[in-house]
PDB file of C-alpha atoms in Angstrom:
ATOM      1  CA  UNK D  88     -23.868 -16.364  -3.635  1.00 44.00           C
ATOM      2  CA  UNK D  89     -25.874 -15.846  -6.777  1.00 52.00           C
ATOM      3  CA  UNK D  90     -25.450 -17.819  -9.925  1.00 59.00           C
ATOM      4  CA  UNK D  91     -27.143 -17.996 -13.233  1.00 65.00           C
ATOM      5  CA  UNK D  92     -27.118 -20.260 -16.253  1.00 69.00           C
ATOM      6  CA  UNK D  93     -25.598 -19.632 -19.659  1.00 72.00           C
ATOM      7  CA  UNK D  94     -25.751 -21.750 -22.773  1.00 74.00           C
ATOM      8  CA  UNK D  95     -22.227 -22.802 -23.838  1.00 73.00           C
ATOM      9  CA  UNK D  96     -21.923 -25.109 -26.884  1.00 75.00           C
ATOM     10  CA  UNK D  97     -25.529 -26.205 -26.540  1.00 76.00           C
ATOM     11  CA  UNK D  98     -25.276 -27.083 -22.830  1.00 78.00           C
ATOM     12  CA  UNK D  99     -26.529 -25.170 -19.810  1.00 77.00           C
ATOM     13  CA  UNK D 100     -23.606 -24.185 -17.585  1.00 77.00           C
ATOM     14  CA  UNK D 101     -23.953 -22.609 -14.135  1.00 78.00           C
ATOM     15  CA  UNK D 102     -21.802 -19.495 -13.785  1.00 78.00           C
ATOM     16  CA  UNK D 103     -20.988 -18.069 -10.355  1.00 79.00           C
ATOM     17  CA  UNK D 104     -20.678 -14.336  -9.828  1.00 82.00           C
ATOM     18  CA  UNK D 105     -17.178 -13.092  -9.063  1.00 84.00           C
ATOM     19  CA  UNK D 106     -16.183 -10.710  -6.301  1.00 87.00           C
ATOM     20  CA  UNK D 107     -13.296  -9.033  -8.127  1.00 87.00           C
ATOM     21  CA  UNK D 108     -12.513  -8.473 -11.774  1.00 86.00           C
ATOM     22  CA  UNK D 109      -8.919  -9.632 -11.295  1.00 88.00           C
ATOM     23  CA  UNK D 110      -9.747 -12.420  -8.779  1.00 89.00           C
ATOM     24  CA  UNK D 111      -7.563 -10.656  -6.198  1.00 90.00           C
ATOM     25  CA  UNK D 112      -4.408 -11.064  -8.259  1.00 91.00           C
ATOM     26  CA  UNK D 113      -2.297  -9.180 -10.777  1.00 92.00           C
ATOM     27  CA  UNK D 114      -1.273 -12.187 -12.879  1.00 92.00           C
ATOM     28  CA  UNK D 115      -2.889 -11.651 -16.318  1.00 91.00           C
ATOM     29  CA  UNK D 116      -1.366 -14.069 -18.809  1.00 92.00           C
ATOM     30  CA  UNK D 117       1.168 -15.746 -16.559  1.00 92.00           C
ATOM     31  CA  UNK D 118       0.501 -19.332 -15.679  1.00 93.00           C
ATOM     32  CA  UNK D 119       2.469 -19.350 -12.433  1.00 95.00           C
ATOM     33  CA  UNK D 120       3.951 -16.709 -10.149  1.00 95.00           C
ATOM     34  CA  UNK D 121       6.699 -17.206  -7.546  1.00 97.00           C
ATOM     35  CA  UNK D 122       5.700 -17.254  -3.895  1.00 97.00           C
ATOM     36  CA  UNK D 123       6.933 -14.719  -1.336  1.00 97.00           C
ATOM     37  CA  UNK D 124       6.808 -14.882   2.452  1.00 98.00           C
ATOM     38  CA  UNK D 125       4.621 -12.491   4.429  1.00 97.00           C
ATOM     39  CA  UNK D 126       6.683 -10.029   6.495  1.00 96.00           C
ATOM     40  CA  UNK D 127       4.406 -10.465   9.485  1.00 96.00           C
ATOM     41  CA  UNK D 128       3.514 -14.175   9.691  1.00 97.00           C
ATOM     42  CA  UNK D 129       5.835 -15.814   7.082  1.00 97.00           C
ATOM     43  CA  UNK D 130       2.891 -17.280   5.174  1.00 97.00           C
ATOM     44  CA  UNK D 131       3.550 -18.232   1.532  1.00 97.00           C
ATOM     45  CA  UNK D 132       1.606 -15.927  -0.760  1.00 96.00           C
ATOM     46  CA  UNK D 133       1.847 -15.416  -4.554  1.00 96.00           C
ATOM     47  CA  UNK D 134       3.916 -12.334  -5.334  1.00 96.00           C
ATOM     48  CA  UNK D 135       1.162 -10.749  -7.416  1.00 95.00           C
ATOM     49  CA  UNK D 136      -1.433 -11.275  -4.656  1.00 96.00           C
ATOM     50  CA  UNK D 137       0.713  -9.973  -1.781  1.00 96.00           C
ATOM     51  CA  UNK D 138       0.012  -6.434  -0.591  1.00 95.00           C
ATOM     52  CA  UNK D 139       3.175  -4.410  -1.047  1.00 95.00           C
ATOM     53  CA  UNK D 140       4.193  -1.411   1.058  1.00 94.00           C
ATOM     54  CA  UNK D 141       7.428   0.521   0.531  1.00 94.00           C
ATOM     55  CA  UNK D 142       8.605   2.226   3.719  1.00 94.00           C
ATOM     56  CA  UNK D 143      11.280   4.927   3.951  1.00 93.00           C
ATOM     57  CA  UNK D 144      12.239   5.811   7.534  1.00 92.00           C
ATOM     58  CA  UNK D 145      15.093   7.583   9.237  1.00 92.00           C
ATOM     59  CA  UNK D 146      17.488   5.167  10.929  1.00 92.00           C
ATOM     60  CA  UNK D 147      17.607   7.508  13.932  1.00 90.00           C
ATOM     61  CA  UNK D 148      14.310   8.177  15.700  1.00 88.00           C
ATOM     62  CA  UNK D 149      12.984  11.748  15.815  1.00 84.00           C
ATOM     63  CA  UNK D 150      13.827  12.289  19.504  1.00 86.00           C
ATOM     64  CA  UNK D 151      17.543  11.572  18.985  1.00 89.00           C
ATOM     65  CA  UNK D 152      18.050  13.578  15.764  1.00 87.00           C
ATOM     66  CA  UNK D 153      18.587  16.875  17.602  1.00 86.00           C
ATOM     67  CA  UNK D 154      21.081  15.334  20.058  1.00 88.00           C
ATOM     68  CA  UNK D 155      23.092  13.838  17.200  1.00 88.00           C
ATOM     69  CA  UNK D 156      23.094  17.078  15.172  1.00 86.00           C
ATOM     70  CA  UNK D 157      24.318  19.075  18.222  1.00 85.00           C
ATOM     71  CA  UNK D 158      27.079  16.552  18.984  1.00 87.00           C
ATOM     72  CA  UNK D 159      28.147  16.233  15.334  1.00 85.00           C
ATOM     73  CA  UNK D 160      31.296  17.896  14.005  1.00 88.00           C
ATOM     74  CA  UNK D 161      29.756  18.431  10.572  1.00 86.00           C
ATOM     75  CA  UNK D 162      27.415  21.361   9.947  1.00 83.00           C
ATOM     76  CA  UNK D 163      25.000  19.687   7.542  1.00 84.00           C
ATOM     77  CA  UNK D 164      25.066  15.907   7.789  1.00 82.00           C
ATOM     78  CA  UNK D 165      22.253  14.010   6.104  1.00 85.00           C
ATOM     79  CA  UNK D 166      21.306  11.079   8.294  1.00 87.00           C
ATOM     80  CA  UNK D 167      20.927   7.820   6.371  1.00 90.00           C
ATOM     81  CA  UNK D 168      17.488   6.367   5.762  1.00 94.00           C
ATOM     82  CA  UNK D 169      16.168   2.845   6.080  1.00 95.00           C
ATOM     83  CA  UNK D 170      14.429   1.509   2.958  1.00 96.00           C
ATOM     84  CA  UNK D 171      12.227  -1.570   3.314  1.00 96.00           C
ATOM     85  CA  UNK D 172       9.715  -3.247   1.031  1.00 97.00           C
ATOM     86  CA  UNK D 173       7.103  -4.952   3.165  1.00 97.00           C
ATOM     87  CA  UNK D 174       5.042  -7.794   1.688  1.00 97.00           C
ATOM     88  CA  UNK D 175       1.872  -8.805   3.511  1.00 97.00           C
ATOM     89  CA  UNK D 176      -0.550 -11.670   2.988  1.00 96.00           C
ATOM     90  CA  UNK D 177      -4.188 -10.549   2.721  1.00 95.00           C
ATOM     91  CA  UNK D 178      -5.012 -11.581   6.309  1.00 96.00           C
ATOM     92  CA  UNK D 179      -2.140  -9.625   7.877  1.00 96.00           C
ATOM     93  CA  UNK D 180      -2.728  -6.573   5.660  1.00 96.00           C
ATOM     94  CA  UNK D 181      -6.351  -6.370   6.818  1.00 96.00           C
ATOM     95  CA  UNK D 182      -5.458  -7.075  10.463  1.00 96.00           C
ATOM     96  CA  UNK D 183      -2.705  -4.433  10.572  1.00 95.00           C
ATOM     97  CA  UNK D 184      -4.933  -1.937   8.687  1.00 94.00           C
ATOM     98  CA  UNK D 185      -2.689  -1.616   5.633  1.00 93.00           C
ATOM     99  CA  UNK D 186      -5.834  -2.158   3.518  1.00 92.00           C
ATOM    100  CA  UNK D 187      -9.536  -2.080   4.384  1.00 92.00           C
ATOM    101  CA  UNK D 188     -12.508  -3.956   3.022  1.00 91.00           C
ATOM    102  CA  UNK D 189     -14.749  -1.872   0.765  1.00 91.00           C
ATOM    103  CA  UNK D 190     -18.365  -2.023  -0.332  1.00 93.00           C
ATOM    104  CA  UNK D 191     -19.373  -3.602  -3.635  1.00 90.00           C
ATOM    105  CA  UNK D 192     -19.579  -0.219  -5.368  1.00 91.00           C
ATOM    106  CA  UNK D 193     -16.334   1.036  -3.823  1.00 91.00           C
ATOM    107  CA  UNK D 194     -14.472  -2.085  -5.052  1.00 87.00           C
ATOM    108  CA  UNK D 195     -15.179  -0.993  -8.631  1.00 87.00           C
ATOM    109  CA  UNK D 196     -13.269   2.252  -8.031  1.00 89.00           C
ATOM    110  CA  UNK D 197      -9.775   1.539  -9.372  1.00 86.00           C
ATOM    111  CA  UNK D 198      -8.184   4.963  -8.791  1.00 90.00           C
ATOM    112  CA  UNK D 199      -5.097   4.697  -6.567  1.00 87.00           C
ATOM    113  CA  UNK D 200      -5.229   6.394  -3.143  1.00 82.00           C
ATOM    114  CA  UNK D 201      -3.746   9.874  -2.715  1.00 86.00           C
ATOM    115  CA  UNK D 202      -0.036   9.564  -2.032  1.00 82.00           C
ATOM    116  CA  UNK D 203       1.469  11.384   0.936  1.00 77.00           C
ATOM    117  CA  UNK D 204       4.523  13.385  -0.059  1.00 78.00           C
ATOM    118  CA  UNK D 205       6.491  15.085   2.734  1.00 74.00           C
ATOM    119  CA  UNK D 206       7.302  18.763   2.123  1.00 76.00           C
ATOM    120  CA  UNK D 207      10.999  19.400   1.585  1.00 73.00           C
ATOM    121  CA  UNK D 208      12.827  22.448   2.893  1.00 72.00           C
ATOM    122  CA  UNK D 209      12.714  25.425   0.552  1.00 69.00           C
ATOM    123  CA  UNK D 210       9.510  24.339  -1.187  1.00 66.00           C
ATOM    124  CA  UNK D 211       6.072  25.809  -0.635  1.00 63.00           C
ATOM    125  CA  UNK D 212       3.767  23.498   1.318  1.00 55.00           C
ATOM    126  CA  UNK D 213       0.067  22.894   0.740  1.00 56.00           C
ATOM    127  CA  UNK D 214      -0.838  26.228   2.392  1.00 55.00           C
ATOM    128  CA  UNK D 215      -0.832  29.205   0.067  1.00 53.00           C
ATOM    129  CA  UNK D 216       0.518  32.539   1.270  1.00 51.00           C
ATOM    130  CA  UNK D 217       3.596  31.233   3.037  1.00 50.00           C
ATOM    131  CA  UNK D 218       2.958  33.398   6.133  1.00 51.00           C
ATOM    132  CA  UNK D 219       2.470  32.288   9.669  1.00 51.00           C
ATOM    133  CA  UNK D 220      -0.605  30.265  10.553  1.00 51.00           C
ATOM    134  CA  UNK D 221      -3.591  32.041  12.073  1.00 53.00           C
ATOM    135  CA  UNK D 222      -3.817  31.802  15.850  1.00 52.00           C
ATOM    136  CA  UNK D 223      -1.157  30.503  18.169  1.00 48.00           C
ATOM    137  CA  UNK D 224       2.263  31.779  19.210  1.00 54.00           C
ATOM    138  CA  UNK D 225       4.833  32.880  16.584  1.00 54.00           C
ATOM    139  CA  UNK D 226       7.364  30.251  15.551  1.00 55.00           C
ATOM    140  CA  UNK D 227      11.097  30.942  15.647  1.00 47.00           C
TER     141      UNK D 227
END
């Protein structure tokens, strides 16, 4: 680690370089933040430091959706979804590949990652033209 000296009030003070501008937290002005438990290992971690992941999943797995819709009396029945907010400590988030370590220059990039939005029925997807894809059998 590199450090250099700075004159503060007439005295030389050694100042260490920092890895992150926010010191790995999102606290800014709060003295103390409540602790939360990691979803994976139950470790206590400050709420602002924990890596948060909001997951929306179908309660029924994809293989059973067709069986349920065929056996159902209702024509259009929207299956309920499971909403969960997962909180990971830094160690578990790296281990389970929720986040990755980045180079020194890449850490300065603060733009959020591109969000995946599933295409709903009736809306045009990312492909323009709306026709059938090139190559392959026709879809029914």
